[in-house]
Amino acid sequence: MHPIRFEAATTDGVHRFHYLPGNDLAVTRHWPGLWQEWPEEGTPHTEWAVNNNMEEVAVYVGLAWRLTAGLDRYVIPTYYCDDAERFLKQTPMPVSWEYEVDAKAPTSTTRDKGFVPGRTAKPLRVEPTAAELDHADRAGLFRLSTPRDLVSALHAVIFDASSETTVFAVAPGPERRQRLVSALSGPTPPTLAEVLEGEGVFVDLTIGSDFDYYDSVMVASRADLRHRVDDLAADYARRISAYELRLDELASVPDFLRAMPELAGVDLDVP
């Protein structure tokens, strides 16, 4: 097991915490059933977005959800807004800016590209509609009600060589939501401090699927979350160790799915 360790840095009044595992992913023993035939429904992928990225994806989902507890959560599934609309069964709030992390860069400073113009994929095999062309230069912001919604956002993007979902967690209520949308829709790129305000928490999940693309988790807040980040990292070290010790007991996909909430630290359908 490779423990989850976050590098801390503070710039422009924002505390940033970066987890860059490289090739040393936190889950080192994997369930052999991930390489065997699955049922048509209720699979590791449909339930937890776990496929060749393996169980660390469930850890990232739990980590993001627990870091943002008590706040209203919104997500930008980068580039594949239309797919996210289908998976989440929501109409997105269009915004002008999205966050970018370079999955091929080796360090936190070179990976972190900040806010860039939003974009949405246009269909390749058919002529784009007027609506598709209209929002091609916009990103989509979706509400997350449960961890299952975050998994649905991952489903929209995770099939690419690298994928990125960015969670913005802010104080509850429509007024704060509108300020978030406004901050992400101005004529110039916002800063994290402007988007987060005093209470917000930002979590970026970048997942590398192909060779030379790497995972990362970036956490940011104007408040210093060092203790919360460290406590959760230690908790996941214990959860991963316990999961790896019981791998031989998991005889089927249902067994695996019953083990995932304990590994992730969250139930998919509990807000």
PDB file of C-alpha atoms in Angstrom:
ATOM      1  CA  MET A   1       0.000   0.000   0.000  1.00  0.00           C
ATOM      2  CA  HIS A   2       1.190   3.507  -0.865  1.00  0.00           C
ATOM      3  CA  PRO A   3      -0.272   5.974   1.666  1.00  0.00           C
ATOM      4  CA  ILE A   4      -2.159   9.008   0.396  1.00  0.00           C
ATOM      5  CA  ARG A   5       0.007  12.065   1.004  1.00  0.00           C
ATOM      6  CA  PHE A   6      -0.972  15.594   0.041  1.00  0.00           C
ATOM      7  CA  GLU A   7       1.562  18.321  -0.743  1.00  0.00           C
ATOM      8  CA  ALA A   8       0.477  21.656   0.734  1.00  0.00           C
ATOM      9  CA  ALA A   9       1.010  25.141  -0.683  1.00  0.00           C
ATOM     10  CA  THR A  10      -0.592  28.541  -0.140  1.00  0.00           C
ATOM     11  CA  THR A  11      -0.805  31.156  -2.892  1.00  0.00           C
ATOM     12  CA  ASP A  12      -2.979  34.235  -3.297  1.00  0.00           C
ATOM     13  CA  GLY A  13      -4.791  33.522  -0.047  1.00  0.00           C
ATOM     14  CA  VAL A  14      -5.842  30.010  -1.115  1.00  0.00           C
ATOM     15  CA  HIS A  15      -4.627  26.820   0.551  1.00  0.00           C
ATOM     16  CA  ARG A  16      -3.954  24.087  -1.999  1.00  0.00           C
ATOM     17  CA  PHE A  17      -3.368  20.387  -1.354  1.00  0.00           C
ATOM     18  CA  HIS A  18      -2.134  18.117  -4.137  1.00  0.00           C
ATOM     19  CA  TYR A  19      -2.102  14.330  -4.215  1.00  0.00           C
ATOM     20  CA  LEU A  20       0.001  13.060  -7.128  1.00  0.00           C
ATOM     21  CA  PRO A  21       0.515   9.312  -6.798  1.00  0.00           C
ATOM     22  CA  GLY A  22       2.266   8.833 -10.139  1.00  0.00           C
ATOM     23  CA  ASN A  23       2.677   5.090 -10.581  1.00  0.00           C
ATOM     24  CA  ASP A  24       2.340   4.473  -6.822  1.00  0.00           C
ATOM     25  CA  LEU A  25      -1.438   4.281  -6.548  1.00  0.00           C
ATOM     26  CA  ALA A  26      -2.806   3.885  -3.037  1.00  0.00           C
ATOM     27  CA  VAL A  27      -4.574   0.567  -3.707  1.00  0.00           C
ATOM     28  CA  THR A  28      -1.886  -1.958  -4.542  1.00  0.00           C
ATOM     29  CA  ARG A  29      -3.780  -5.256  -4.314  1.00  0.00           C
ATOM     30  CA  HIS A  30      -6.762  -5.458  -6.618  1.00  0.00           C
ATOM     31  CA  TRP A  31      -9.740  -7.767  -6.723  1.00  0.00           C
ATOM     32  CA  PRO A  32      -9.044 -10.470  -9.371  1.00  0.00           C
ATOM     33  CA  GLY A  33     -12.680 -10.324 -10.466  1.00  0.00           C
ATOM     34  CA  LEU A  34     -12.028  -6.980 -12.149  1.00  0.00           C
ATOM     35  CA  TRP A  35     -10.477  -8.984 -15.008  1.00  0.00           C
ATOM     36  CA  GLN A  36     -13.257 -11.577 -15.205  1.00  0.00           C
ATOM     37  CA  GLU A  37     -16.666 -11.587 -16.853  1.00  0.00           C
ATOM     38  CA  TRP A  38     -19.277  -9.347 -15.190  1.00  0.00           C
ATOM     39  CA  PRO A  39     -23.066  -9.434 -15.189  1.00  0.00           C
ATOM     40  CA  GLU A  40     -24.858  -7.001 -17.526  1.00  0.00           C
ATOM     41  CA  GLU A  41     -26.045  -4.771 -14.676  1.00  0.00           C
ATOM     42  CA  GLY A  42     -24.766  -3.919 -11.225  1.00  0.00           C
ATOM     43  CA  THR A  43     -21.083  -4.009 -12.146  1.00  0.00           C
ATOM     44  CA  PRO A  44     -18.010  -2.313 -10.653  1.00  0.00           C
ATOM     45  CA  HIS A  45     -18.213   0.192 -13.509  1.00  0.00           C
ATOM     46  CA  THR A  46     -21.932   0.948 -13.399  1.00  0.00           C
ATOM     47  CA  GLU A  47     -21.912   1.358  -9.624  1.00  0.00           C
ATOM     48  CA  TRP A  48     -18.514   2.950  -8.923  1.00  0.00           C
ATOM     49  CA  ALA A  49     -16.915   3.838 -12.298  1.00  0.00           C
ATOM     50  CA  VAL A  50     -14.295   1.198 -11.503  1.00  0.00           C
ATOM     51  CA  ASN A  51     -12.800  -0.477 -14.570  1.00  0.00           C
ATOM     52  CA  ASN A  52      -9.148  -0.492 -15.656  1.00  0.00           C
ATOM     53  CA  ASN A  53      -8.673   2.468 -13.281  1.00  0.00           C
ATOM     54  CA  MET A  54      -9.515   0.022 -10.505  1.00  0.00           C
ATOM     55  CA  GLU A  55     -10.506   0.640  -6.917  1.00  0.00           C
ATOM     56  CA  GLU A  56      -8.693   3.927  -6.409  1.00  0.00           C
ATOM     57  CA  VAL A  57     -11.596   5.635  -8.230  1.00  0.00           C
ATOM     58  CA  ALA A  58     -13.921   4.664  -5.363  1.00  0.00           C
ATOM     59  CA  VAL A  59     -11.400   6.140  -2.924  1.00  0.00           C
ATOM     60  CA  TYR A  60     -11.376   9.416  -4.881  1.00  0.00           C
ATOM     61  CA  VAL A  61     -15.186   9.561  -4.873  1.00  0.00           C
ATOM     62  CA  GLY A  62     -15.321   9.082  -1.121  1.00  0.00           C
ATOM     63  CA  LEU A  63     -12.522  11.541  -0.483  1.00  0.00           C
ATOM     64  CA  ALA A  64     -14.182  14.267  -2.569  1.00  0.00           C
ATOM     65  CA  TRP A  65     -17.552  13.712  -0.924  1.00  0.00           C
ATOM     66  CA  ARG A  66     -16.260  13.736   2.633  1.00  0.00           C
ATOM     67  CA  LEU A  67     -14.049  16.785   2.064  1.00  0.00           C
ATOM     68  CA  THR A  68     -17.106  18.771   0.991  1.00  0.00           C
ATOM     69  CA  ALA A  69     -19.502  17.642   3.734  1.00  0.00           C
ATOM     70  CA  GLY A  70     -22.081  20.208   4.825  1.00  0.00           C
ATOM     71  CA  LEU A  71     -21.917  22.203   1.585  1.00  0.00           C
ATOM     72  CA  ASP A  72     -23.919  22.245  -1.631  1.00  0.00           C
ATOM     73  CA  ARG A  73     -21.895  20.485  -4.308  1.00  0.00           C
ATOM     74  CA  TYR A  74     -21.715  21.287  -8.014  1.00  0.00           C
ATOM     75  CA  VAL A  75     -19.564  19.647 -10.662  1.00  0.00           C
ATOM     76  CA  ILE A  76     -18.133  20.400 -14.089  1.00  0.00           C
ATOM     77  CA  PRO A  77     -17.449  17.154 -15.986  1.00  0.00           C
ATOM     78  CA  THR A  78     -14.844  18.528 -18.369  1.00  0.00           C
ATOM     79  CA  TYR A  79     -15.624  18.583 -22.105  1.00  0.00           C
ATOM     80  CA  TYR A  80     -18.362  15.934 -22.185  1.00  0.00           C
ATOM     81  CA  CYS A  81     -21.219  18.108 -20.978  1.00  0.00           C
ATOM     82  CA  ASP A  82     -23.848  16.461 -23.193  1.00  0.00           C
ATOM     83  CA  ASP A  83     -22.908  13.000 -21.949  1.00  0.00           C
ATOM     84  CA  ALA A  84     -23.020  14.276 -18.365  1.00  0.00           C
ATOM     85  CA  GLU A  85     -26.516  15.660 -18.990  1.00  0.00           C
ATOM     86  CA  ARG A  86     -27.602  12.190 -20.094  1.00  0.00           C
ATOM     87  CA  PHE A  87     -25.981  10.355 -17.173  1.00  0.00           C
ATOM     88  CA  LEU A  88     -27.076  12.867 -14.516  1.00  0.00           C
ATOM     89  CA  LYS A  89     -30.527  13.442 -16.035  1.00  0.00           C
ATOM     90  CA  GLN A  90     -30.159  17.173 -15.439  1.00  0.00           C
ATOM     91  CA  THR A  91     -30.079  20.320 -17.511  1.00  0.00           C
ATOM     92  CA  PRO A  92     -26.727  21.976 -16.761  1.00  0.00           C
ATOM     93  CA  MET A  93     -26.129  25.580 -15.835  1.00  0.00           C
ATOM     94  CA  PRO A  94     -23.892  26.937 -18.647  1.00  0.00           C
ATOM     95  CA  VAL A  95     -20.706  28.683 -17.493  1.00  0.00           C
ATOM     96  CA  SER A  96     -17.805  30.285 -19.339  1.00  0.00           C
ATOM     97  CA  TRP A  97     -14.855  28.925 -17.366  1.00  0.00           C
ATOM     98  CA  GLU A  98     -13.688  25.514 -16.215  1.00  0.00           C
ATOM     99  CA  TYR A  99     -10.593  24.352 -14.351  1.00  0.00           C
ATOM    100  CA  GLU A 100      -7.793  22.508 -16.133  1.00  0.00           C
ATOM    101  CA  VAL A 101      -5.247  20.029 -14.812  1.00  0.00           C
ATOM    102  CA  ASP A 102      -2.692  18.564 -17.215  1.00  0.00           C
ATOM    103  CA  ALA A 103      -2.720  14.799 -16.601  1.00  0.00           C
ATOM    104  CA  LYS A 104       0.670  14.336 -18.298  1.00  0.00           C
ATOM    105  CA  ALA A 105       2.607  16.896 -16.235  1.00  0.00           C
ATOM    106  CA  PRO A 106       4.705  15.428 -13.390  1.00  0.00           C
ATOM    107  CA  THR A 107       4.466  18.099 -10.667  1.00  0.00           C
ATOM    108  CA  SER A 108       1.708  20.053  -8.960  1.00  0.00           C
ATOM    109  CA  THR A 109       2.904  23.372 -10.393  1.00  0.00           C
ATOM    110  CA  THR A 110       3.100  22.118 -13.980  1.00  0.00           C
ATOM    111  CA  ARG A 111      -0.216  20.221 -13.761  1.00  0.00           C
ATOM    112  CA  ASP A 112      -2.223  23.150 -12.400  1.00  0.00           C
ATOM    113  CA  LYS A 113      -3.345  25.296 -15.369  1.00  0.00           C
ATOM    114  CA  GLY A 114      -6.047  27.247 -13.550  1.00  0.00           C
ATOM    115  CA  PHE A 115      -9.262  28.441 -15.143  1.00  0.00           C
ATOM    116  CA  VAL A 116      -9.523  28.140 -18.924  1.00  0.00           C
ATOM    117  CA  PRO A 117     -12.392  28.792 -21.365  1.00  0.00           C
ATOM    118  CA  GLY A 118     -15.093  26.149 -21.042  1.00  0.00           C
ATOM    119  CA  ARG A 119     -15.875  23.868 -23.961  1.00  0.00           C
ATOM    120  CA  THR A 120     -18.253  21.078 -24.837  1.00  0.00           C
ATOM    121  CA  ALA A 121     -17.649  18.322 -27.383  1.00  0.00           C
ATOM    122  CA  LYS A 122     -19.536  18.609 -30.666  1.00  0.00           C
ATOM    123  CA  PRO A 123     -20.854  15.451 -32.367  1.00  0.00           C
ATOM    124  CA  LEU A 124     -18.410  13.951 -34.849  1.00  0.00           C
ATOM    125  CA  ARG A 125     -20.690  11.907 -37.095  1.00  0.00           C
ATOM    126  CA  VAL A 126     -23.598  14.279 -37.603  1.00  0.00           C
ATOM    127  CA  GLU A 127     -23.937  17.977 -38.287  1.00  0.00           C
ATOM    128  CA  PRO A 128     -24.087  19.874 -34.959  1.00  0.00           C
ATOM    129  CA  THR A 129     -27.390  21.531 -34.181  1.00  0.00           C
ATOM    130  CA  ALA A 130     -27.636  25.257 -33.563  1.00  0.00           C
ATOM    131  CA  ALA A 131     -27.929  24.573 -29.809  1.00  0.00           C
ATOM    132  CA  GLU A 132     -24.818  22.363 -29.845  1.00  0.00           C
ATOM    133  CA  LEU A 133     -22.832  25.024 -31.675  1.00  0.00           C
ATOM    134  CA  ASP A 134     -24.136  27.666 -29.280  1.00  0.00           C
ATOM    135  CA  HIS A 135     -22.777  25.937 -26.171  1.00  0.00           C
ATOM    136  CA  ALA A 136     -19.603  24.475 -27.717  1.00  0.00           C
ATOM    137  CA  ASP A 137     -17.599  27.214 -26.005  1.00  0.00           C
ATOM    138  CA  ARG A 138     -19.309  26.767 -22.641  1.00  0.00           C
ATOM    139  CA  ALA A 139     -18.966  24.240 -19.829  1.00  0.00           C
ATOM    140  CA  GLY A 140     -21.862  22.739 -17.893  1.00  0.00           C
ATOM    141  CA  LEU A 141     -22.272  22.978 -14.115  1.00  0.00           C
ATOM    142  CA  PHE A 142     -24.414  20.256 -12.495  1.00  0.00           C
ATOM    143  CA  ARG A 143     -25.793  19.817  -8.977  1.00  0.00           C
ATOM    144  CA  LEU A 144     -24.596  16.791  -6.998  1.00  0.00           C
ATOM    145  CA  SER A 145     -27.095  15.413  -4.494  1.00  0.00           C
ATOM    146  CA  THR A 146     -25.462  12.078  -3.628  1.00  0.00           C
ATOM    147  CA  PRO A 147     -22.149  10.306  -4.281  1.00  0.00           C
ATOM    148  CA  ARG A 148     -23.947   8.392  -7.039  1.00  0.00           C
ATOM    149  CA  ASP A 149     -24.265  11.686  -8.918  1.00  0.00           C
ATOM    150  CA  LEU A 150     -20.509  12.130  -8.739  1.00  0.00           C
ATOM    151  CA  VAL A 151     -20.065   8.613 -10.130  1.00  0.00           C
ATOM    152  CA  SER A 152     -22.481   9.551 -12.945  1.00  0.00           C
ATOM    153  CA  ALA A 153     -20.347  12.587 -13.737  1.00  0.00           C
ATOM    154  CA  LEU A 154     -17.320  10.290 -13.912  1.00  0.00           C
ATOM    155  CA  HIS A 155     -19.197   7.975 -16.275  1.00  0.00           C
ATOM    156  CA  ALA A 156     -19.478  10.877 -18.729  1.00  0.00           C
ATOM    157  CA  VAL A 157     -15.737  11.469 -18.953  1.00  0.00           C
ATOM    158  CA  ILE A 158     -13.745   8.489 -17.701  1.00  0.00           C
ATOM    159  CA  PHE A 159     -13.482   6.617 -21.012  1.00  0.00           C
ATOM    160  CA  ASP A 160     -10.937   9.140 -22.373  1.00  0.00           C
ATOM    161  CA  ALA A 161      -7.131   8.904 -22.138  1.00  0.00           C
ATOM    162  CA  SER A 162      -7.455  11.240 -19.167  1.00  0.00           C
ATOM    163  CA  SER A 163     -10.555  12.678 -17.583  1.00  0.00           C
ATOM    164  CA  GLU A 164     -11.325  15.509 -15.220  1.00  0.00           C
ATOM    165  CA  THR A 165     -14.256  16.346 -12.963  1.00  0.00           C
ATOM    166  CA  THR A 166     -14.166  19.473 -10.823  1.00  0.00           C
ATOM    167  CA  VAL A 167     -16.329  19.815  -7.729  1.00  0.00           C
ATOM    168  CA  PHE A 168     -17.235  23.235  -6.325  1.00  0.00           C
ATOM    169  CA  ALA A 169     -18.763  23.009  -2.846  1.00  0.00           C
ATOM    170  CA  VAL A 170     -20.326  26.188  -1.471  1.00  0.00           C
ATOM    171  CA  ALA A 171     -22.674  27.317   1.274  1.00  0.00           C
ATOM    172  CA  PRO A 172     -26.228  26.019   0.780  1.00  0.00           C
ATOM    173  CA  GLY A 173     -28.838  28.136  -0.929  1.00  0.00           C
ATOM    174  CA  PRO A 174     -29.822  29.630  -4.293  1.00  0.00           C
ATOM    175  CA  GLU A 175     -28.080  32.970  -3.680  1.00  0.00           C
ATOM    176  CA  ARG A 176     -24.708  31.316  -3.163  1.00  0.00           C
ATOM    177  CA  ARG A 177     -25.285  29.086  -6.183  1.00  0.00           C
ATOM    178  CA  GLN A 178     -25.958  32.154  -8.314  1.00  0.00           C
ATOM    179  CA  ARG A 179     -22.762  33.815  -7.118  1.00  0.00           C
ATOM    180  CA  LEU A 180     -20.856  30.651  -8.072  1.00  0.00           C
ATOM    181  CA  VAL A 181     -22.399  30.660 -11.570  1.00  0.00           C
ATOM    182  CA  SER A 182     -21.656  34.370 -11.932  1.00  0.00           C
ATOM    183  CA  ALA A 183     -18.039  33.901 -10.866  1.00  0.00           C
ATOM    184  CA  LEU A 184     -17.654  31.161 -13.503  1.00  0.00           C
ATOM    185  CA  SER A 185     -19.362  33.253 -16.206  1.00  0.00           C
ATOM    186  CA  GLY A 186     -17.547  36.586 -16.178  1.00  0.00           C
ATOM    187  CA  PRO A 187     -15.640  38.123 -19.113  1.00  0.00           C
ATOM    188  CA  THR A 188     -12.243  37.223 -17.623  1.00  0.00           C
ATOM    189  CA  PRO A 189     -11.048  34.041 -15.922  1.00  0.00           C
ATOM    190  CA  PRO A 190     -11.846  34.041 -12.198  1.00  0.00           C
ATOM    191  CA  THR A 191      -9.459  33.226  -9.401  1.00  0.00           C
ATOM    192  CA  LEU A 192     -10.045  30.371  -6.995  1.00  0.00           C
ATOM    193  CA  ALA A 193     -10.396  32.905  -4.186  1.00  0.00           C
ATOM    194  CA  GLU A 194     -13.248  34.621  -6.035  1.00  0.00           C
ATOM    195  CA  VAL A 195     -15.027  31.353  -6.797  1.00  0.00           C
ATOM    196  CA  LEU A 196     -14.640  29.851  -3.329  1.00  0.00           C
ATOM    197  CA  GLU A 197     -15.370  32.962  -1.238  1.00  0.00           C
ATOM    198  CA  GLY A 198     -14.906  32.331   2.482  1.00  0.00           C
ATOM    199  CA  GLU A 199     -16.425  28.891   2.946  1.00  0.00           C
ATOM    200  CA  GLY A 200     -16.063  27.066  -0.362  1.00  0.00           C
ATOM    201  CA  VAL A 201     -14.088  23.894  -1.033  1.00  0.00           C
ATOM    202  CA  PHE A 202     -12.760  22.934  -4.467  1.00  0.00           C
ATOM    203  CA  VAL A 203     -11.853  19.331  -5.372  1.00  0.00           C
ATOM    204  CA  ASP A 204     -10.475  18.375  -8.778  1.00  0.00           C
ATOM    205  CA  LEU A 205     -10.340  14.675  -9.689  1.00  0.00           C
ATOM    206  CA  THR A 206      -8.110  13.967 -12.663  1.00  0.00           C
ATOM    207  CA  ILE A 207      -7.826  10.328 -13.727  1.00  0.00           C
ATOM    208  CA  GLY A 208      -5.243   9.074 -16.192  1.00  0.00           C
ATOM    209  CA  SER A 209      -6.265   5.939 -18.082  1.00  0.00           C
ATOM    210  CA  ASP A 210      -3.628   5.684 -20.819  1.00  0.00           C
ATOM    211  CA  PHE A 211       0.138   5.363 -20.563  1.00  0.00           C
ATOM    212  CA  ASP A 212       1.870   8.575 -19.426  1.00  0.00           C
ATOM    213  CA  TYR A 213      -1.353  10.062 -18.018  1.00  0.00           C
ATOM    214  CA  TYR A 214      -1.574  10.186 -14.229  1.00  0.00           C
ATOM    215  CA  ASP A 215      -4.164  10.591 -11.494  1.00  0.00           C
ATOM    216  CA  SER A 216      -4.291  13.531  -9.156  1.00  0.00           C
ATOM    217  CA  VAL A 217      -6.551  15.005  -6.512  1.00  0.00           C
ATOM    218  CA  MET A 218      -6.360  18.745  -5.920  1.00  0.00           C
ATOM    219  CA  VAL A 219      -8.122  20.365  -2.960  1.00  0.00           C
ATOM    220  CA  ALA A 220      -8.372  24.118  -2.439  1.00  0.00           C
ATOM    221  CA  SER A 221     -10.009  26.412   0.095  1.00  0.00           C
ATOM    222  CA  ARG A 222      -9.492  29.843   1.610  1.00  0.00           C
ATOM    223  CA  ALA A 223      -9.698  28.111   4.995  1.00  0.00           C
ATOM    224  CA  ASP A 224      -6.774  25.916   5.992  1.00  0.00           C
ATOM    225  CA  LEU A 225      -8.018  22.333   5.628  1.00  0.00           C
ATOM    226  CA  ARG A 226      -4.703  20.745   6.583  1.00  0.00           C
ATOM    227  CA  HIS A 227      -6.064  18.820   9.562  1.00  0.00           C
ATOM    228  CA  ARG A 228      -9.144  17.600   7.708  1.00  0.00           C
ATOM    229  CA  VAL A 229      -7.068  16.511   4.712  1.00  0.00           C
ATOM    230  CA  ASP A 230      -4.539  14.714   6.909  1.00  0.00           C
ATOM    231  CA  ASP A 231      -7.237  12.993   8.974  1.00  0.00           C
ATOM    232  CA  LEU A 232      -9.012  11.729   5.860  1.00  0.00           C
ATOM    233  CA  ALA A 233      -5.748  10.570   4.291  1.00  0.00           C
ATOM    234  CA  ALA A 234      -4.981   8.546   7.435  1.00  0.00           C
ATOM    235  CA  ASP A 235      -8.515   7.143   7.470  1.00  0.00           C
ATOM    236  CA  TYR A 236      -8.168   5.991   3.853  1.00  0.00           C
ATOM    237  CA  ALA A 237      -4.852   4.324   4.623  1.00  0.00           C
ATOM    238  CA  ARG A 238      -6.712   2.229   7.219  1.00  0.00           C
ATOM    239  CA  ARG A 239      -9.613   1.532   4.874  1.00  0.00           C
ATOM    240  CA  ILE A 240      -7.328   0.453   2.028  1.00  0.00           C
ATOM    241  CA  SER A 241      -5.339  -1.822   4.324  1.00  0.00           C
ATOM    242  CA  ALA A 242      -8.531  -3.471   5.606  1.00  0.00           C
ATOM    243  CA  TYR A 243      -9.860  -3.879   2.066  1.00  0.00           C
ATOM    244  CA  GLU A 244      -6.671  -5.508   0.784  1.00  0.00           C
ATOM    245  CA  LEU A 245      -6.682  -7.954   3.701  1.00  0.00           C
ATOM    246  CA  ARG A 246     -10.173  -9.212   2.830  1.00  0.00           C
ATOM    247  CA  LEU A 247      -9.759  -9.467  -0.961  1.00  0.00           C
ATOM    248  CA  ASP A 248      -9.717 -13.271  -0.867  1.00  0.00           C
ATOM    249  CA  GLU A 249     -13.199 -13.230   0.688  1.00  0.00           C
ATOM    250  CA  LEU A 250     -14.744 -11.485  -2.332  1.00  0.00           C
ATOM    251  CA  ALA A 251     -16.045 -14.313  -4.470  1.00  0.00           C
ATOM    252  CA  SER A 252     -18.440 -12.423  -6.749  1.00  0.00           C
ATOM    253  CA  VAL A 253     -19.384  -9.010  -8.112  1.00  0.00           C
ATOM    254  CA  PRO A 254     -22.063  -8.562  -5.395  1.00  0.00           C
ATOM    255  CA  ASP A 255     -19.380  -9.288  -2.769  1.00  0.00           C
ATOM    256  CA  PHE A 256     -17.165  -6.645  -4.361  1.00  0.00           C
ATOM    257  CA  LEU A 257     -19.965  -4.086  -4.452  1.00  0.00           C
ATOM    258  CA  ARG A 258     -20.744  -4.702  -0.779  1.00  0.00           C
ATOM    259  CA  ALA A 259     -17.073  -3.997   0.037  1.00  0.00           C
ATOM    260  CA  MET A 260     -16.927  -0.684  -1.843  1.00  0.00           C
ATOM    261  CA  PRO A 261     -18.817   1.557   0.618  1.00  0.00           C
ATOM    262  CA  GLU A 262     -16.408   0.546   3.382  1.00  0.00           C
ATOM    263  CA  LEU A 263     -13.430   1.298   1.136  1.00  0.00           C
ATOM    264  CA  ALA A 264     -14.873   4.577  -0.123  1.00  0.00           C
ATOM    265  CA  GLY A 265     -16.235   5.711   3.232  1.00  0.00           C
ATOM    266  CA  VAL A 266     -19.560   6.683   1.654  1.00  0.00           C
ATOM    267  CA  ASP A 267     -22.832   5.080   0.606  1.00  0.00           C
ATOM    268  CA  LEU A 268     -23.697   5.978  -2.986  1.00  0.00           C
ATOM    269  CA  ASP A 269     -27.268   6.975  -2.167  1.00  0.00           C
ATOM    270  CA  VAL A 270     -26.739   8.837   1.107  1.00  0.00           C
ATOM    271  CA  PRO A 271     -26.400  12.641   0.671  1.00  0.00           C
TER     272      PRO A 271
END
